[in-house]
Amino acid sequence: MWFSFPDFLSPGQISVLCLLACVFLTGKAIWRNYFSKLPPGPWGIPVIGAMFRLGKNPHIEFTKMAQQYGDVFSLMLGNRLVVVLNGLDTIQEALVKHSTAFAGRPQLHTFKLGNREGTSLTLSDYTPQWRLTRKISASAMQNFAKDKSNLEEKLLKECNRLVFCIKQQKGKPFDPLLTFKFATGNIILNALFGVNLSYQDEAIGRILHLSESFGKALKSNSHVDFFPFLKYLPNKSLSDFVSLMKESFDRVAEMFMQNKESYTEGHVRNVGDSFFNVLEKEMMKEKENGPVTENTHEIAPLLDDKQIISAITDLFGGAFDTSSTTLTWALAYLIKYPDIQRQLQVELDHVVGRERLPILEDLASLPLLQATVYELLRVTSLAPLSVPRSTTKETKIRDFVIPKDTMVLVNLWSVHRDPGIWKDPHVFNPWRFLNSDGELIDPKSFGGFLPFSAGRRKCPGESLALRTIPVLLATLLHSFRFSQEGLSSVYQGINLEGNFGLTLTPETFYVRIEERKKTE
């Protein structure tokens, strides 16, 4: 025979070895057959997988990997299998065509800690309770955003305060991010509960601190999600994360209950009231026609005050982060592109004049301004990988089989920087959203405009963001010029690459403010 077992092995030992060999070969065959259906991807090393390949900007590295492995690829991050989706067609197929299959949330340790016993709108898995909360939240936000007079009043008050605050920064290097956080935080609190706080108020300072600290704590503890054994080690940062979540919820709960006590049926003053109003209408429908929610689950047992408070807590965090970061990116780009800043100011002066601040009604006559906001959302891709998803069932995409409960990352950055969709995608060019007559083009007509993601997990705050951000930016440009002229070399320079995290934030930069005169 070409091969024989060593004669010092007993028949029993040989039998055991043969059995082990059969088990090994069978297991290997099953493994190969099962995982050959998975998308290809980069190799990793034991324990850490392909984590070392991600660098400080995973969205950019994933876009590069897609060129080698295709728009759907897989890799191991720590002990976790992850599938990455790139490109418009693939992402639309997954999030729209197979929306339910890709609507889950992975059971990450940080997600479990932040899920508030399954009530988080952002972190909860795809359940009947989540579906109802998402439906009510989206309706409440949209209904409030449609009430122009109510929103206008809140915006105008905050815009005046923002202008006054920035005027105090004349003549010195100014880091805009903190001021924008106060302004957007105040607008959102006012929109949610009618709360109106000064920038010096301890409450607004604490709320903003909690929101900012939450993002940092989540990022600094993300390693626990891929190396689960670390959760058993002492970790003060993880304990702080849990405490931050609780305090954020408690702060929102206090404002929610105060708002609820003063609510009058049918009279909507803010988003909190809009929640009550939408709930009343849904429960009335249910009473008249029977349960109307998916799978005929009744509303009352699924959506109590705790569920609504948790949803509003998440809505505040998302809206606050998106708005303040977008405005900060706006200054960064408009300082880098001063000609665009000047043309925006010409448009504002022509439409608004110099005697008042811009208002919501002006937006329809400010196509370049709105195009600039769209371009900012495209070029920055604020949440380049969105929030991680998971598959709710085994599903097939592009001839690959994705197992149930697989973590999925959606690379929105790859869509917004795709030269097949956008001409010169790395260039900041608001005119791509204007036609030859200077009229605004609906960004949805491009297909590849997904700053708020897509499918069942699409951001419910989109309608409010697309009203508040343009008005705030218009107010800033109507009132001031922004540059770095005259600043010392220590304060010069703007990096447009961004820092990867929950959102893609610009590195700290400083601006010089020049107040625009009424006679310009």
Short mmCIF file of C-alpha atoms in Angstrom, two decimals:
data_model
loop_
_atom_site.label_atom_id
_atom_site.label_comp_id
_atom_site.label_asym_id
_atom_site.label_seq_id
_atom_site.Cartn_x
_atom_site.Cartn_y
_atom_site.Cartn_z
CA MET A 1 0.00 0.00 0.00
CA TRP A 2 1.15 3.52 -0.65
CA PHE A 3 0.18 4.39 2.91
CA SER A 4 -0.12 2.44 6.18
CA PHE A 5 -0.73 3.32 9.80
CA PRO A 6 2.30 2.99 12.10
CA ASP A 7 2.38 -0.50 13.62
CA PHE A 8 2.65 0.88 17.19
CA LEU A 9 -0.97 2.11 17.04
CA SER A 10 -3.59 -0.23 18.42
CA PRO A 11 -6.69 -1.10 16.38
CA GLY A 12 -8.76 1.02 18.78
CA GLN A 13 -6.51 4.03 18.30
CA ILE A 14 -6.62 3.57 14.56
CA SER A 15 -10.42 3.48 14.72
CA VAL A 16 -10.48 6.72 16.71
CA LEU A 17 -8.12 8.40 14.26
CA CYS A 18 -10.24 7.24 11.33
CA LEU A 19 -13.36 8.57 13.03
CA LEU A 20 -11.68 11.92 13.71
CA ALA A 21 -10.46 12.07 10.14
CA CYS A 22 -13.98 11.41 8.86
CA VAL A 23 -15.40 14.08 11.14
CA PHE A 24 -12.72 16.54 10.03
CA LEU A 25 -13.20 15.84 6.32
CA THR A 26 -17.00 15.95 6.64
CA GLY A 27 -16.82 19.20 8.59
CA LYS A 28 -14.41 20.66 6.07
CA ALA A 29 -16.74 19.68 3.21
CA ILE A 30 -19.75 21.22 4.96
CA TRP A 31 -17.75 24.36 5.77
CA ARG A 32 -16.58 24.70 2.19
CA ASN A 33 -20.05 24.04 0.76
CA TYR A 34 -21.73 26.47 3.18
CA PHE A 35 -19.25 29.30 3.09
CA SER A 36 -18.58 29.03 -0.63
CA LYS A 37 -22.02 30.60 -0.98
CA LEU A 38 -20.82 33.63 0.94
CA PRO A 39 -19.39 36.63 -0.91
CA PRO A 40 -15.59 36.57 -1.29
CA GLY A 41 -13.43 38.93 0.71
CA PRO A 42 -10.01 39.71 2.16
CA TRP A 43 -8.27 37.16 4.32
CA GLY A 44 -7.79 37.75 8.01
CA ILE A 45 -5.65 36.34 10.78
CA PRO A 46 -6.73 34.37 13.85
CA VAL A 47 -8.54 36.26 16.62
CA ILE A 48 -8.58 39.72 14.97
CA GLY A 49 -9.74 38.69 11.49
CA ALA A 50 -9.36 41.47 8.90
CA MET A 51 -9.67 44.27 11.45
CA PHE A 52 -6.13 45.45 10.69
CA ARG A 53 -7.16 46.30 7.12
CA LEU A 54 -9.71 48.97 8.04
CA GLY A 55 -7.43 51.85 9.01
CA LYS A 56 -8.93 55.05 10.40
CA ASN A 57 -11.43 55.43 7.53
CA PRO A 58 -13.18 52.06 7.03
CA HIS A 59 -15.65 53.51 4.51
CA ILE A 60 -12.80 54.43 2.17
CA GLU A 61 -11.06 51.06 2.62
CA PHE A 62 -14.32 49.21 1.95
CA THR A 63 -14.79 51.21 -1.26
CA LYS A 64 -11.32 50.11 -2.36
CA MET A 65 -12.03 46.48 -1.42
CA ALA A 66 -15.19 46.54 -3.54
CA GLN A 67 -13.04 47.23 -6.61
CA GLN A 68 -11.21 43.95 -5.93
CA TYR A 69 -13.93 41.68 -4.52
CA GLY A 70 -17.13 43.18 -5.96
CA ASP A 71 -19.95 45.23 -4.49
CA VAL A 72 -20.84 42.47 -2.03
CA PHE A 73 -17.99 41.03 0.00
CA SER A 74 -17.49 39.45 3.41
CA LEU A 75 -14.77 39.51 6.02
CA MET A 76 -14.18 38.52 9.61
CA LEU A 77 -13.92 41.35 12.13
CA GLY A 78 -12.74 39.76 15.35
CA ASN A 79 -15.01 36.74 15.82
CA ARG A 80 -17.86 38.20 13.77
CA LEU A 81 -18.75 37.55 10.15
CA VAL A 82 -19.57 40.84 8.42
CA VAL A 83 -20.99 41.40 4.94
CA VAL A 84 -20.36 44.80 3.33
CA LEU A 85 -22.69 46.23 0.67
CA ASN A 86 -21.37 48.78 -1.82
CA GLY A 87 -22.78 50.54 -4.87
CA LEU A 88 -26.27 51.83 -5.59
CA ASP A 89 -27.72 48.75 -7.30
CA THR A 90 -26.60 46.38 -4.55
CA ILE A 91 -27.71 48.66 -1.72
CA GLN A 92 -31.11 49.30 -3.34
CA GLU A 93 -31.59 45.58 -3.91
CA ALA A 94 -30.85 44.85 -0.26
CA LEU A 95 -32.55 47.76 1.51
CA VAL A 96 -35.56 48.25 -0.78
CA LYS A 97 -36.25 45.00 -2.65
CA HIS A 98 -35.34 42.84 0.37
CA SER A 99 -36.11 45.49 2.97
CA THR A 100 -37.41 43.13 5.66
CA ALA A 101 -34.47 40.75 5.33
CA PHE A 102 -31.98 43.59 5.95
CA ALA A 103 -33.97 45.47 8.62
CA GLY A 104 -32.49 43.81 11.71
CA ARG A 105 -29.90 45.06 14.17
CA PRO A 106 -26.93 42.89 15.18
CA GLN A 107 -26.77 41.68 18.76
CA LEU A 108 -23.69 43.72 19.60
CA HIS A 109 -22.80 44.12 23.26
CA THR A 110 -22.92 47.93 23.09
CA PHE A 111 -26.28 47.76 21.31
CA LYS A 112 -27.69 45.54 24.06
CA LEU A 113 -26.48 47.98 26.72
CA GLY A 114 -27.93 50.95 24.86
CA ASN A 115 -31.20 49.35 23.82
CA ARG A 116 -33.16 50.37 26.94
CA GLU A 117 -34.78 46.96 27.35
CA GLY A 118 -35.72 46.74 23.70
CA THR A 119 -37.24 50.23 23.38
CA SER A 120 -34.53 52.06 21.39
CA LEU A 121 -35.71 53.24 17.97
CA THR A 122 -32.13 53.14 16.69
CA LEU A 123 -30.75 49.96 18.26
CA SER A 124 -33.77 47.65 18.61
CA ASP A 125 -34.11 44.63 16.39
CA TYR A 126 -36.86 44.31 13.79
CA THR A 127 -39.93 43.45 15.91
CA PRO A 128 -43.66 44.35 15.88
CA GLN A 129 -42.93 46.87 18.63
CA TRP A 130 -40.13 48.49 16.62
CA ARG A 131 -42.26 48.62 13.44
CA LEU A 132 -45.05 50.42 15.24
CA THR A 133 -42.68 52.85 16.97
CA ARG A 134 -40.97 53.62 13.65
CA LYS A 135 -44.30 54.24 11.92
CA ILE A 136 -45.59 56.57 14.65
CA SER A 137 -42.24 58.40 14.92
CA ALA A 138 -42.01 59.06 11.18
CA SER A 139 -45.61 60.31 11.05
CA ALA A 140 -45.09 62.58 14.07
CA MET A 141 -41.93 64.12 12.62
CA GLN A 142 -43.44 64.63 9.15
CA ASN A 143 -46.66 66.14 10.49
CA PHE A 144 -44.77 68.63 12.63
CA ALA A 145 -42.36 69.56 9.81
CA LYS A 146 -45.36 70.32 7.56
CA ASP A 147 -46.66 72.90 10.05
CA LYS A 148 -44.62 75.78 8.63
CA SER A 149 -45.93 78.51 10.93
CA ASN A 150 -45.15 76.53 14.08
CA LEU A 151 -41.67 75.56 12.92
CA GLU A 152 -41.02 79.05 11.53
CA GLU A 153 -41.59 80.66 14.91
CA LYS A 154 -39.13 78.31 16.61
CA LEU A 155 -36.51 78.72 13.87
CA LEU A 156 -36.68 82.52 13.78
CA LYS A 157 -36.20 82.82 17.53
CA GLU A 158 -33.15 80.55 17.44
CA CYS A 159 -31.69 82.19 14.32
CA ASN A 160 -31.74 85.59 16.05
CA ARG A 161 -30.01 84.11 19.06
CA LEU A 162 -27.42 82.36 16.88
CA VAL A 163 -26.57 85.63 15.09
CA PHE A 164 -26.20 87.45 18.41
CA CYS A 165 -23.93 84.72 19.78
CA ILE A 166 -21.65 84.66 16.73
CA LYS A 167 -21.32 88.45 16.74
CA GLN A 168 -19.57 88.10 20.09
CA GLN A 169 -16.83 86.07 18.39
CA LYS A 170 -15.68 88.85 16.03
CA GLY A 171 -12.00 89.59 16.02
CA LYS A 172 -10.80 86.25 17.38
CA PRO A 173 -10.35 82.69 16.07
CA PHE A 174 -13.70 80.93 16.35
CA ASP A 175 -14.37 77.17 16.51
CA PRO A 176 -17.96 76.99 15.17
CA LEU A 177 -18.89 73.46 16.25
CA LEU A 178 -19.81 74.16 19.88
CA THR A 179 -21.98 77.16 18.98
CA PHE A 180 -23.74 75.13 16.29
CA LYS A 181 -24.37 72.37 18.81
CA PHE A 182 -26.05 74.82 21.17
CA ALA A 183 -28.14 76.29 18.34
CA THR A 184 -29.27 73.00 16.82
CA GLY A 185 -29.73 71.39 20.24
CA ASN A 186 -31.98 74.25 21.28
CA ILE A 187 -34.00 74.15 18.06
CA ILE A 188 -34.56 70.42 18.41
CA LEU A 189 -35.55 70.65 22.09
CA ASN A 190 -37.93 73.45 21.17
CA ALA A 191 -39.33 71.40 18.31
CA LEU A 192 -39.69 68.30 20.50
CA PHE A 193 -41.12 69.81 23.68
CA GLY A 194 -41.37 73.58 23.31
CA VAL A 195 -38.36 73.91 25.63
CA ASN A 196 -36.49 77.19 25.07
CA LEU A 197 -33.14 77.47 26.86
CA SER A 198 -30.36 80.04 26.73
CA TYR A 199 -26.87 78.98 25.67
CA GLN A 200 -25.74 79.64 29.24
CA ASP A 201 -28.38 77.35 30.77
CA GLU A 202 -26.88 74.41 32.66
CA ALA A 203 -29.57 72.08 31.31
CA ILE A 204 -28.76 72.58 27.62
CA GLY A 205 -25.05 72.28 28.38
CA ARG A 206 -25.59 69.00 30.19
CA ILE A 207 -27.83 67.58 27.47
CA LEU A 208 -25.27 68.41 24.77
CA HIS A 209 -22.51 66.93 26.91
CA LEU A 210 -24.50 63.71 27.28
CA SER A 211 -25.14 63.47 23.55
CA GLU A 212 -21.50 64.08 22.66
CA SER A 213 -20.20 61.75 25.38
CA PHE A 214 -22.54 58.99 24.20
CA GLY A 215 -20.97 59.00 20.73
CA LYS A 216 -17.45 58.93 22.15
CA ALA A 217 -18.31 56.17 24.62
CA LEU A 218 -19.92 54.04 21.91
CA LYS A 219 -16.90 54.44 19.63
CA SER A 220 -14.35 53.75 22.37
CA ASN A 221 -16.16 50.55 23.40
CA SER A 222 -16.84 49.15 19.93
CA HIS A 223 -13.94 46.69 20.31
CA VAL A 224 -16.09 44.78 22.83
CA ASP A 225 -18.52 43.99 20.00
CA PHE A 226 -15.87 42.10 18.04
CA PHE A 227 -13.86 40.64 20.92
CA PRO A 228 -16.60 39.51 23.35
CA PHE A 229 -14.20 38.23 26.02
CA LEU A 230 -13.32 41.88 26.75
CA LYS A 231 -16.75 42.47 28.29
CA TYR A 232 -15.71 40.35 31.26
CA LEU A 233 -12.78 42.64 32.05
CA PRO A 234 -13.18 45.74 34.28
CA ASN A 235 -14.16 48.63 32.03
CA LYS A 236 -15.01 52.02 33.50
CA SER A 237 -15.71 53.43 30.05
CA LEU A 238 -18.40 50.80 29.50
CA SER A 239 -19.96 51.59 32.88
CA ASP A 240 -19.92 55.30 31.99
CA PHE A 241 -21.67 54.46 28.72
CA VAL A 242 -24.55 52.79 30.58
CA SER A 243 -24.79 55.75 32.98
CA LEU A 244 -24.90 58.21 30.07
CA MET A 245 -27.73 56.27 28.45
CA LYS A 246 -29.75 56.32 31.65
CA GLU A 247 -29.22 60.02 32.33
CA SER A 248 -30.12 60.94 28.73
CA PHE A 249 -33.34 58.97 29.02
CA ASP A 250 -34.19 60.52 32.40
CA ARG A 251 -33.64 64.06 31.09
CA VAL A 252 -35.87 63.49 28.08
CA ALA A 253 -38.47 61.72 30.25
CA GLU A 254 -38.74 64.76 32.51
CA MET A 255 -39.37 67.11 29.57
CA PHE A 256 -41.74 64.61 27.97
CA MET A 257 -43.93 64.30 31.07
CA GLN A 258 -44.08 68.08 31.54
CA ASN A 259 -45.14 68.45 27.91
CA LYS A 260 -47.71 65.65 28.21
CA GLU A 261 -49.35 67.25 31.25
CA SER A 262 -50.04 70.44 29.28
CA TYR A 263 -51.16 68.74 26.06
CA THR A 264 -54.64 69.56 24.76
CA GLU A 265 -56.20 66.96 22.49
CA GLY A 266 -55.97 67.96 18.83
CA HIS A 267 -53.71 70.96 19.48
CA VAL A 268 -50.17 70.28 18.23
CA ARG A 269 -47.49 72.63 19.57
CA ASN A 270 -44.42 70.44 19.00
CA VAL A 271 -43.20 66.96 18.03
CA GLY A 272 -44.14 65.56 21.44
CA ASP A 273 -47.72 66.71 20.86
CA SER A 274 -47.55 65.32 17.33
CA PHE A 275 -46.78 61.89 18.81
CA PHE A 276 -49.92 62.09 20.95
CA ASN A 277 -51.97 63.34 18.01
CA VAL A 278 -50.82 60.57 15.67
CA LEU A 279 -51.38 57.95 18.38
CA GLU A 280 -54.91 59.23 18.99
CA LYS A 281 -55.73 58.93 15.29
CA GLU A 282 -54.21 55.44 15.00
CA MET A 283 -56.06 54.21 18.08
CA MET A 284 -59.29 55.68 16.74
CA LYS A 285 -58.76 53.78 13.47
CA GLU A 286 -58.06 50.63 15.44
CA LYS A 287 -61.23 51.11 17.48
CA GLU A 288 -63.34 51.62 14.37
CA ASN A 289 -61.75 49.11 12.00
CA GLY A 290 -59.81 46.70 14.19
CA PRO A 291 -56.01 46.56 14.59
CA VAL A 292 -54.26 48.34 11.72
CA THR A 293 -50.61 47.68 12.55
CA GLU A 294 -48.49 45.03 10.90
CA ASN A 295 -49.42 41.47 11.94
CA THR A 296 -52.54 42.96 13.62
CA HIS A 297 -50.75 43.78 16.88
CA GLU A 298 -52.71 46.25 18.97
CA ILE A 299 -51.22 49.67 19.64
CA ALA A 300 -51.95 50.11 23.33
CA PRO A 301 -49.80 47.28 24.76
CA LEU A 302 -46.93 47.99 22.38
CA LEU A 303 -46.48 51.75 22.64
CA ASP A 304 -46.42 53.18 26.16
CA ASP A 305 -44.74 56.33 27.49
CA LYS A 306 -41.41 54.57 27.95
CA GLN A 307 -41.37 53.50 24.31
CA ILE A 308 -42.18 57.02 23.10
CA ILE A 309 -39.59 58.63 25.42
CA SER A 310 -36.96 56.21 24.17
CA ALA A 311 -37.83 56.98 20.54
CA ILE A 312 -37.68 60.73 21.17
CA THR A 313 -34.32 60.34 22.95
CA ASP A 314 -32.94 58.69 19.81
CA LEU A 315 -34.56 61.27 17.53
CA PHE A 316 -32.92 64.08 19.49
CA GLY A 317 -29.49 62.46 19.33
CA GLY A 318 -29.74 61.82 15.60
CA ALA A 319 -31.11 65.25 14.68
CA PHE A 320 -28.67 67.09 16.92
CA ASP A 321 -25.65 65.28 15.52
CA THR A 322 -26.71 65.56 11.87
CA SER A 323 -27.62 69.26 11.99
CA SER A 324 -24.63 70.59 13.93
CA THR A 325 -22.16 68.50 11.93
CA THR A 326 -23.67 69.52 8.57
CA LEU A 327 -23.44 73.22 9.46
CA THR A 328 -19.82 72.79 10.53
CA TRP A 329 -19.00 71.00 7.28
CA ALA A 330 -20.77 73.83 5.44
CA LEU A 331 -18.36 76.42 6.82
CA ALA A 332 -15.37 74.18 6.10
CA TYR A 333 -16.34 73.80 2.44
CA LEU A 334 -17.45 77.41 1.93
CA ILE A 335 -14.15 78.68 3.32
CA LYS A 336 -12.36 76.33 0.92
CA TYR A 337 -14.65 77.49 -1.91
CA PRO A 338 -15.07 81.25 -1.27
CA ASP A 339 -16.59 81.88 -4.73
CA ILE A 340 -19.52 79.62 -3.84
CA GLN A 341 -19.94 81.46 -0.54
CA ARG A 342 -20.12 84.78 -2.41
CA GLN A 343 -22.65 83.49 -4.94
CA LEU A 344 -24.85 82.18 -2.14
CA GLN A 345 -24.78 85.60 -0.51
CA VAL A 346 -25.73 87.27 -3.80
CA GLU A 347 -28.72 84.92 -4.08
CA LEU A 348 -29.74 85.62 -0.47
CA ASP A 349 -29.50 89.38 -0.89
CA HIS A 350 -31.59 89.23 -4.05
CA VAL A 351 -34.37 87.12 -2.49
CA VAL A 352 -34.33 88.16 1.17
CA GLY A 353 -32.86 91.65 1.04
CA ARG A 354 -30.79 93.08 3.88
CA GLU A 355 -33.54 94.13 6.32
CA ARG A 356 -34.59 90.74 7.72
CA LEU A 357 -33.38 87.19 8.23
CA PRO A 358 -34.26 84.32 5.87
CA ILE A 359 -37.38 82.29 6.66
CA LEU A 360 -38.79 78.93 5.58
CA GLU A 361 -40.90 80.47 2.82
CA ASP A 362 -37.74 81.85 1.18
CA LEU A 363 -36.30 78.39 0.53
CA ALA A 364 -38.37 77.84 -2.61
CA SER A 365 -36.68 80.93 -4.11
CA LEU A 366 -33.16 79.91 -3.02
CA PRO A 367 -32.24 77.03 -5.36
CA LEU A 368 -28.47 77.45 -5.03
CA LEU A 369 -28.71 77.38 -1.24
CA GLN A 370 -30.77 74.18 -1.27
CA ALA A 371 -28.45 72.66 -3.87
CA THR A 372 -25.51 73.47 -1.57
CA VAL A 373 -27.16 71.62 1.32
CA TYR A 374 -27.77 68.60 -0.93
CA GLU A 375 -24.17 68.68 -2.10
CA LEU A 376 -22.93 68.88 1.50
CA LEU A 377 -25.00 65.83 2.41
CA ARG A 378 -23.63 63.98 -0.62
CA VAL A 379 -19.97 64.85 -0.40
CA THR A 380 -19.67 64.31 3.36
CA SER A 381 -21.90 61.21 3.72
CA LEU A 382 -22.44 62.07 7.38
CA ALA A 383 -23.02 58.44 8.37
CA PRO A 384 -20.84 56.75 5.73
CA LEU A 385 -21.56 53.21 6.94
CA SER A 386 -24.95 53.98 8.47
CA VAL A 387 -25.81 52.04 11.65
CA PRO A 388 -24.89 48.33 11.36
CA ARG A 389 -27.75 46.08 10.26
CA SER A 390 -28.31 42.36 10.44
CA THR A 391 -30.24 39.87 8.35
CA THR A 392 -33.57 38.77 9.81
CA LYS A 393 -33.50 35.57 7.75
CA GLU A 394 -31.24 33.74 5.34
CA THR A 395 -31.34 35.77 2.17
CA LYS A 396 -29.80 35.82 -1.28
CA ILE A 397 -28.23 38.83 -2.96
CA ARG A 398 -26.18 38.85 -6.16
CA ASP A 399 -26.10 35.01 -6.16
CA PHE A 400 -24.57 34.98 -2.68
CA VAL A 401 -26.32 33.49 0.34
CA ILE A 402 -26.20 35.61 3.50
CA PRO A 403 -26.99 33.59 6.65
CA LYS A 404 -29.59 34.77 9.15
CA ASP A 405 -28.26 37.09 11.89
CA THR A 406 -25.25 38.18 9.81
CA MET A 407 -23.98 41.68 10.55
CA VAL A 408 -24.27 43.93 7.48
CA LEU A 409 -22.52 47.24 6.82
CA VAL A 410 -24.04 49.53 4.18
CA ASN A 411 -21.36 51.68 2.56
CA LEU A 412 -23.30 54.81 1.60
CA TRP A 413 -19.99 56.56 0.94
CA SER A 414 -19.43 54.26 -2.06
CA VAL A 415 -22.68 55.52 -3.62
CA HIS A 416 -22.04 59.21 -3.01
CA ARG A 417 -18.54 58.96 -4.50
CA ASP A 418 -19.47 56.77 -7.46
CA PRO A 419 -18.24 58.35 -10.75
CA GLY A 420 -20.90 56.34 -12.58
CA ILE A 421 -23.58 58.42 -10.84
CA TRP A 422 -21.85 61.71 -10.11
CA LYS A 423 -19.53 63.56 -12.46
CA ASP A 424 -16.26 64.35 -10.64
CA PRO A 425 -17.66 62.96 -7.35
CA HIS A 426 -14.72 64.23 -5.26
CA VAL A 427 -15.39 67.83 -6.32
CA PHE A 428 -17.72 70.02 -4.25
CA ASN A 429 -20.18 71.27 -6.86
CA PRO A 430 -23.70 72.41 -5.83
CA TRP A 431 -24.60 73.08 -9.49
CA ARG A 432 -24.96 69.34 -10.07
CA PHE A 433 -28.36 69.75 -8.33
CA LEU A 434 -29.47 72.59 -10.65
CA ASN A 435 -30.69 72.32 -14.23
CA SER A 436 -29.61 74.58 -17.10
CA ASP A 437 -32.24 77.15 -16.07
CA GLY A 438 -30.89 77.30 -12.52
CA GLU A 439 -33.88 75.41 -11.11
CA LEU A 440 -33.49 72.88 -8.31
CA ILE A 441 -33.40 69.22 -9.33
CA ASP A 442 -35.06 66.76 -6.98
CA PRO A 443 -32.09 64.82 -5.54
CA LYS A 444 -34.14 61.62 -5.61
CA SER A 445 -34.00 61.75 -9.41
CA PHE A 446 -30.30 60.87 -9.19
CA GLY A 447 -31.08 57.58 -7.46
CA GLY A 448 -27.74 57.70 -5.71
CA PHE A 449 -28.65 60.30 -3.09
CA LEU A 450 -28.90 58.38 0.20
CA PRO A 451 -27.69 60.61 3.07
CA PHE A 452 -30.57 59.38 5.25
CA SER A 453 -30.14 55.75 4.14
CA ALA A 454 -33.03 53.79 2.60
CA GLY A 455 -35.57 51.10 3.29
CA ARG A 456 -37.25 50.35 6.60
CA ARG A 457 -34.41 51.84 8.64
CA LYS A 458 -34.37 55.17 6.80
CA CYS A 459 -33.90 58.14 9.15
CA PRO A 460 -37.35 59.37 10.30
CA GLY A 461 -35.98 62.89 10.89
CA GLU A 462 -35.22 63.60 7.22
CA SER A 463 -38.16 65.98 6.69
CA LEU A 464 -37.26 68.12 9.71
CA ALA A 465 -33.54 68.18 8.86
CA LEU A 466 -34.21 69.36 5.29
CA ARG A 467 -36.14 72.33 6.65
CA THR A 468 -33.98 73.40 9.58
CA ILE A 469 -30.48 73.02 8.08
CA PRO A 470 -31.08 75.27 5.01
CA VAL A 471 -32.65 78.03 7.14
CA LEU A 472 -29.77 77.97 9.63
CA LEU A 473 -27.18 78.02 6.84
CA ALA A 474 -29.03 80.85 5.09
CA THR A 475 -29.03 82.84 8.34
CA LEU A 476 -25.29 82.37 8.78
CA LEU A 477 -24.43 83.42 5.22
CA HIS A 478 -26.89 86.31 5.24
CA SER A 479 -25.32 87.73 8.41
CA PHE A 480 -21.60 86.93 8.12
CA ARG A 481 -18.63 86.24 5.88
CA PHE A 482 -16.48 83.31 6.94
CA SER A 483 -12.80 82.94 6.11
CA GLN A 484 -9.39 82.26 7.64
CA GLU A 485 -7.88 85.51 6.38
CA GLY A 486 -5.82 87.27 9.02
CA LEU A 487 -5.63 84.27 11.36
CA SER A 488 -2.21 83.27 12.62
CA SER A 489 -0.66 80.15 11.12
CA VAL A 490 -1.64 78.19 14.25
CA TYR A 491 -5.32 78.57 13.30
CA GLN A 492 -4.94 78.15 9.53
CA GLY A 493 -5.90 75.07 7.55
CA ILE A 494 -8.96 72.90 7.01
CA ASN A 495 -8.91 69.13 6.49
CA LEU A 496 -11.86 67.86 4.45
CA GLU A 497 -11.15 64.16 5.05
CA GLY A 498 -13.09 63.97 8.32
CA ASN A 499 -12.94 61.81 11.43
CA PHE A 500 -14.81 58.52 11.24
CA GLY A 501 -17.28 57.69 14.01
CA LEU A 502 -21.04 57.56 14.46
CA THR A 503 -20.93 60.46 12.02
CA LEU A 504 -18.12 61.73 9.83
CA THR A 505 -17.06 64.94 11.57
CA PRO A 506 -14.58 67.57 10.35
CA GLU A 507 -11.37 68.01 12.26
CA THR A 508 -11.37 71.07 14.49
CA PHE A 509 -10.81 74.26 12.50
CA TYR A 510 -11.10 77.97 13.19
CA VAL A 511 -12.76 80.77 11.27
CA ARG A 512 -12.61 84.53 11.10
CA ILE A 513 -15.99 86.23 11.19
CA GLU A 514 -16.85 89.43 9.36
CA GLU A 515 -20.31 90.87 9.90
CA ARG A 516 -22.10 91.79 6.68
CA LYS A 517 -23.53 95.30 6.54
CA LYS A 518 -27.16 96.09 5.82
CA THR A 519 -26.17 98.35 2.92
CA GLU A 520 -24.35 95.68 0.91
#
